[in-house]
Every structure is written in C-alpha cells, then in structure tokens.
Coordinates of N, CA and C in Angstrom, one line a residue:
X1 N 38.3 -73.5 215.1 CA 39.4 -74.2 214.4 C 38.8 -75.3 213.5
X2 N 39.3 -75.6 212.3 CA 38.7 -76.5 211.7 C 39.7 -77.1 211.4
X3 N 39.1 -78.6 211.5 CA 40.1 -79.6 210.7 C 39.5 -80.7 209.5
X4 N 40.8 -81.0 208.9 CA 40.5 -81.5 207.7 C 40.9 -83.4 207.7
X5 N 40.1 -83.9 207.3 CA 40.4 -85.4 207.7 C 40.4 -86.2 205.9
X6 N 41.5 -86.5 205.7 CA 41.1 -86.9 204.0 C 40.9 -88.6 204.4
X7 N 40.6 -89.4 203.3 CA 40.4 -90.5 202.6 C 40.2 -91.2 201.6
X8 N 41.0 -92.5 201.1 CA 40.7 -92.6 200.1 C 42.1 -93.2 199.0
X9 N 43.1 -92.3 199.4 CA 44.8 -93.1 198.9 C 44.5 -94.6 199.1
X10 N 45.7 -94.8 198.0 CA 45.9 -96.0 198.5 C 46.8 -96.3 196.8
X11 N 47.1 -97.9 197.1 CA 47.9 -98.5 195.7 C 46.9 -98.8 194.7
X12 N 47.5 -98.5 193.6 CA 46.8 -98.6 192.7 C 47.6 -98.7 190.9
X13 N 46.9 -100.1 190.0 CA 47.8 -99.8 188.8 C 47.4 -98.7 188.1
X14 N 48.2 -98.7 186.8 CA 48.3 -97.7 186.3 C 46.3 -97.8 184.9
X15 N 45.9 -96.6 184.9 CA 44.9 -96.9 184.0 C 43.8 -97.5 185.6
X16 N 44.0 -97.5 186.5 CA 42.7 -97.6 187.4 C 42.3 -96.3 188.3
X17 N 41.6 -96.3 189.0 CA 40.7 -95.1 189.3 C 40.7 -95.3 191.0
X18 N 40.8 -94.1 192.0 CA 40.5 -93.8 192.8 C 39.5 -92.5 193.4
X19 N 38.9 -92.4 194.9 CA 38.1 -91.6 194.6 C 39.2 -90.9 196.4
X20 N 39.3 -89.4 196.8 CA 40.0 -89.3 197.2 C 38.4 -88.6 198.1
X21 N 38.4 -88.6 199.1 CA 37.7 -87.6 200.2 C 38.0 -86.8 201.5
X22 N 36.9 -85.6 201.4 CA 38.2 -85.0 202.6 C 36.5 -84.2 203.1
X23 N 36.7 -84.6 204.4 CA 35.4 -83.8 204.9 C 36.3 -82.8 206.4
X24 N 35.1 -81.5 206.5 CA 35.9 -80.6 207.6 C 35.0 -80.7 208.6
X25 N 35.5 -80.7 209.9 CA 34.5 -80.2 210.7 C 35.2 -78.9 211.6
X26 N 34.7 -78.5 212.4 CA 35.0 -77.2 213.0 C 34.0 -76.0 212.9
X27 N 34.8 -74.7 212.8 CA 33.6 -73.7 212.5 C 34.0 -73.1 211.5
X28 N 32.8 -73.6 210.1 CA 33.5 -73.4 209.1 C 32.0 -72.7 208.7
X29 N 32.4 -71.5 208.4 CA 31.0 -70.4 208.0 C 31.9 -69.5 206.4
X30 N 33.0 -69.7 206.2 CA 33.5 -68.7 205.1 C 34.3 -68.9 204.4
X31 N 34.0 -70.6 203.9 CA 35.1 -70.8 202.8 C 34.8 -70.6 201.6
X32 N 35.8 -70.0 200.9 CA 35.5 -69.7 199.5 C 36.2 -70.8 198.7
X33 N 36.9 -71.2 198.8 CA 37.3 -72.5 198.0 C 37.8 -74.0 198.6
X34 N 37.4 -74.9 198.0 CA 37.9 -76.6 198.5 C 38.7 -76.3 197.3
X35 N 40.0 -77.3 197.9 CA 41.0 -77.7 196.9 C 41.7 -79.1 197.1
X36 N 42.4 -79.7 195.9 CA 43.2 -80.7 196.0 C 44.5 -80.6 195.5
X37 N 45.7 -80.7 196.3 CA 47.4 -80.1 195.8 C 47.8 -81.8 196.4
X38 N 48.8 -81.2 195.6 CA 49.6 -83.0 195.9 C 51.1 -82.5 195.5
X39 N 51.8 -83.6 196.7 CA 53.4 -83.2 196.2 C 54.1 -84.0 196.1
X40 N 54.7 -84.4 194.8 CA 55.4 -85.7 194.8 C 56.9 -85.8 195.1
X41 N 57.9 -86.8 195.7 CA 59.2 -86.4 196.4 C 59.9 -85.5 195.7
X42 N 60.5 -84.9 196.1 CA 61.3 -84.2 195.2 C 60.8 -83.0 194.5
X43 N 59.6 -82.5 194.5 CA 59.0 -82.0 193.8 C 58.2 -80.8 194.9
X44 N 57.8 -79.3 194.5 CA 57.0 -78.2 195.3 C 55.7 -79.3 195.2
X45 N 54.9 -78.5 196.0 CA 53.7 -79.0 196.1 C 52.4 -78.0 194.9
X46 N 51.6 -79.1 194.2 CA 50.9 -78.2 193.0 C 49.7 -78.7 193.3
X47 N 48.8 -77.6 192.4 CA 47.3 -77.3 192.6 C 46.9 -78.5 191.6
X48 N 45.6 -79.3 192.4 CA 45.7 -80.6 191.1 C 44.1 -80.2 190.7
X49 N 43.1 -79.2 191.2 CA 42.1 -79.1 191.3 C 41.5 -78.2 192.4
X50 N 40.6 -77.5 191.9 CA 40.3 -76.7 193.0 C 38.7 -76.2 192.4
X51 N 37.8 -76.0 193.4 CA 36.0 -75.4 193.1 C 35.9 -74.8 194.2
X52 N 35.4 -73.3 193.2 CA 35.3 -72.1 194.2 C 33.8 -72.2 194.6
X53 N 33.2 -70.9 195.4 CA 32.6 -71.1 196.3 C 31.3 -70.9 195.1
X54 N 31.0 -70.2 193.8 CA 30.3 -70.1 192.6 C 29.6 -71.2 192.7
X55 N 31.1 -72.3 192.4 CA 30.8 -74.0 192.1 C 32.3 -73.4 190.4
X56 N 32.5 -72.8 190.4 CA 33.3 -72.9 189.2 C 34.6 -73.4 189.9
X57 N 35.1 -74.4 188.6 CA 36.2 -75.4 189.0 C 37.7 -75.1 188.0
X58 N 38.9 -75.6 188.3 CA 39.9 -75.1 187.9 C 40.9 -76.1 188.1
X59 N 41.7 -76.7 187.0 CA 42.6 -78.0 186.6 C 43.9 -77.9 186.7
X60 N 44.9 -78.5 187.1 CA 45.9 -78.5 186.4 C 45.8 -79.3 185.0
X61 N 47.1 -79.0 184.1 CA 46.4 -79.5 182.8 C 46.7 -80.8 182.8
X62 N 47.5 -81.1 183.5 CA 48.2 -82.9 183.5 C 47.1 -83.6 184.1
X63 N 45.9 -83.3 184.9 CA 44.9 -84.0 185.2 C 43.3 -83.7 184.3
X64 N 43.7 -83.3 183.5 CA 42.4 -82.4 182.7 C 42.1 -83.5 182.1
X65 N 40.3 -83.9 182.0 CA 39.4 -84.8 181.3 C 40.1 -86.2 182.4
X66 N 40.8 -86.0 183.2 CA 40.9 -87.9 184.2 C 40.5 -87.4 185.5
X67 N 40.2 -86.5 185.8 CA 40.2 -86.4 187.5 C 38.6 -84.8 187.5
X68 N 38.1 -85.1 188.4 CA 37.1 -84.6 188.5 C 36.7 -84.4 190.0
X69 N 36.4 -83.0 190.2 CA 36.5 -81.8 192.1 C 35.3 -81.7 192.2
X70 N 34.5 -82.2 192.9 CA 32.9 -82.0 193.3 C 33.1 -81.4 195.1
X71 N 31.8 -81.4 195.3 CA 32.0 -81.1 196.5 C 30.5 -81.2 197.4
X72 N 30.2 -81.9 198.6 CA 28.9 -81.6 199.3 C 28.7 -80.7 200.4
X73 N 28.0 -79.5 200.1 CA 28.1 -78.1 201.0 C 27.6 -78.8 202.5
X74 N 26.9 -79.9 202.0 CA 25.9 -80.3 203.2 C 26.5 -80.9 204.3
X75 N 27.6 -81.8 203.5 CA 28.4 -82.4 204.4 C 30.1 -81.6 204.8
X76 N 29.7 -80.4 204.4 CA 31.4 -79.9 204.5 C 32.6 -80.6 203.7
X77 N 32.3 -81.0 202.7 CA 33.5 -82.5 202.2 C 33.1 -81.7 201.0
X78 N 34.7 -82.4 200.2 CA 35.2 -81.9 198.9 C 36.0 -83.7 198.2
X79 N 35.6 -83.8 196.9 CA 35.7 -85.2 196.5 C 36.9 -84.5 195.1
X80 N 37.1 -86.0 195.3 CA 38.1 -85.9 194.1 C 37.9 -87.3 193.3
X81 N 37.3 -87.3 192.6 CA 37.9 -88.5 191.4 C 38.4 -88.9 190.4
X82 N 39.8 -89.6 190.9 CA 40.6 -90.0 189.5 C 40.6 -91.1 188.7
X83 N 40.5 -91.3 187.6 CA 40.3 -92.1 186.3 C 41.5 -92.3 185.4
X84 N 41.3 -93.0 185.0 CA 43.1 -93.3 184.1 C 44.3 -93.0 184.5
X85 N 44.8 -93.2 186.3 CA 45.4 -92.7 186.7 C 47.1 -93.5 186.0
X86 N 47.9 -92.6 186.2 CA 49.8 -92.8 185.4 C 50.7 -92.8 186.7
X87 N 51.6 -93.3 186.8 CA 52.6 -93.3 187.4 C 53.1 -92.0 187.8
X88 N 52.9 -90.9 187.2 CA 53.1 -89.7 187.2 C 52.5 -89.0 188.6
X89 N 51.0 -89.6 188.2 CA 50.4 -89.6 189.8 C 50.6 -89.4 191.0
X90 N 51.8 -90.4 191.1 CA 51.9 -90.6 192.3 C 52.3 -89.4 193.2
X91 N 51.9 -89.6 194.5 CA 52.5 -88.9 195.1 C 51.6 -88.7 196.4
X92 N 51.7 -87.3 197.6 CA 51.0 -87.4 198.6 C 50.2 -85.9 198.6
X93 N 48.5 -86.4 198.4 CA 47.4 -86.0 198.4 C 47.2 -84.8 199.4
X94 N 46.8 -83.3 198.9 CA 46.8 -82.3 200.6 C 45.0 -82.2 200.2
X95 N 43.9 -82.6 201.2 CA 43.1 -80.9 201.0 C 43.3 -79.9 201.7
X96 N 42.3 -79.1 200.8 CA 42.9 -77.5 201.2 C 41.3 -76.6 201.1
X97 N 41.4 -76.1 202.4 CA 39.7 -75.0 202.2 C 40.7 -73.5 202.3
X98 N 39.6 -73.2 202.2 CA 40.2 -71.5 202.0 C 39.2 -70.9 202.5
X99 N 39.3 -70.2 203.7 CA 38.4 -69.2 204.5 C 38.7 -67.9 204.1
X100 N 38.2 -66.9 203.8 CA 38.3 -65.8 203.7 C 38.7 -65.0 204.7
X101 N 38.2 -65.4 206.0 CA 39.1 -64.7 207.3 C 40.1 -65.4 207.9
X102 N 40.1 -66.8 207.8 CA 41.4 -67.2 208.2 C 42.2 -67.8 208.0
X103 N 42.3 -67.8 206.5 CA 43.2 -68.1 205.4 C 43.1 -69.5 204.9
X104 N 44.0 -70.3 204.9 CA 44.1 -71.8 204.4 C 43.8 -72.6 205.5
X105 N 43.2 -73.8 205.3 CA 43.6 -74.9 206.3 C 43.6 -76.1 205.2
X106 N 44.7 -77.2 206.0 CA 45.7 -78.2 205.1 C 45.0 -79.7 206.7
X107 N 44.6 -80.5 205.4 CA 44.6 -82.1 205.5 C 46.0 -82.7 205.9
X108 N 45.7 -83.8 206.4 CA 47.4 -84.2 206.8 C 47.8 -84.7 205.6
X109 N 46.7 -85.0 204.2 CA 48.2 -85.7 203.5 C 47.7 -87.3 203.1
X110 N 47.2 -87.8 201.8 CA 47.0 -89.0 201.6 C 48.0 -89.5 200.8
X111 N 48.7 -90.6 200.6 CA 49.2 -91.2 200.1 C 48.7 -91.9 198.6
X112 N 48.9 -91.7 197.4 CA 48.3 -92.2 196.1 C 49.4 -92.7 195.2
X113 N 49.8 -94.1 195.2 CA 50.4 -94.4 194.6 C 50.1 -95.5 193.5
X114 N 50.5 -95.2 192.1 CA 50.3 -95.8 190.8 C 51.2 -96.3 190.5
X115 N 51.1 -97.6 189.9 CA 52.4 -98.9 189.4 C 52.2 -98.9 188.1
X116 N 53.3 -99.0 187.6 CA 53.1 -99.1 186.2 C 53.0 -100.5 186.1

C-alpha cells in the first residue's frame, strides 16, 4: 500500500511563490508517473503538471512558464514550484503517482490559496 503525504499550501498574495511537496512511502517499485491536479470549488479536478517516469514533463497551459514538476527518485517525492501565482490559483492541491499495476494513488489534498 502506498501513501501519499503532501506539503506546502498555504495563503499567499497574488504574484508570490509557493513550493508544494509530496513524498510516498509504501511499496512503491512501478510508478510510471508523479503528478499534480488541483480542484477548485465548483470546478472537475485538472491536471496542473505531471513527469513521467523518462523525466519528460507535461503543463496545463494556464500554468506554463510559472510553475515547475521536478521530482527525487531517491526520496520517492515529487515537487511543485509555483511563481507568479493569480487568484485563479486557488484552490485544493492532489498528488498523484501512477503505478503501472495498481493504478493511481491520490494525496489527501493541500490547500493553496492566492489574494488578490
């Protein structure tokens, strides 16, 4: 079983930067992708970033050139850094690994909220 433990939400104005973290532990031998989805009220939940297991990475466009998906194989953890963050932002933070044999597993959920 693996779980996912994020860090890192929090308040924040508009035009400042957070760094979001999510490390796994369990028995994790076959993920092919870390991801970061976020869903704001009212709204499905969307893909805000995601780096496959290559290392090749993948945007939504409304975060493209402000937010940036790294990841440390060593530590099991997948980072997110956001920069010039908008009100738009806001909302509540998922990670997401992707195992090849047993599908998804989902973080509880950070909180990221931007003031204009």
């Amino acid at each position: 079983q693996v779980q996912l433990v994020e860090s890192g939400g929090g308040l924040v104005q508009a035009g400042g930067s957070l760094r979001l973290s999510c490390a796994a532990s369990g028995s994790i031998f076959s993920i092919n992708a870390m991801g970061w989805y976020r869903q704001a009220p009212g709204k499905q939940r969307e893909l805000v970033a995601r780096i496959i297991s290559g290392g090749s990475t993948n945007y939504a466009d409304s975060v493209k050139g402000r937010f940036t998906i790294s990841r440390d194989n060593a530590k099991n953890s997948v980072y997110l850094q956001m920069n010039s963050l908008k009100p738009e932002d806001t909302a509540v933070y998922y990670c997401n690994m992707y195992d090849r044999y047993d599908g998804d597993y989902w973080g509880q959920g950070t909180q990221v909220t931007v003031s204009s």
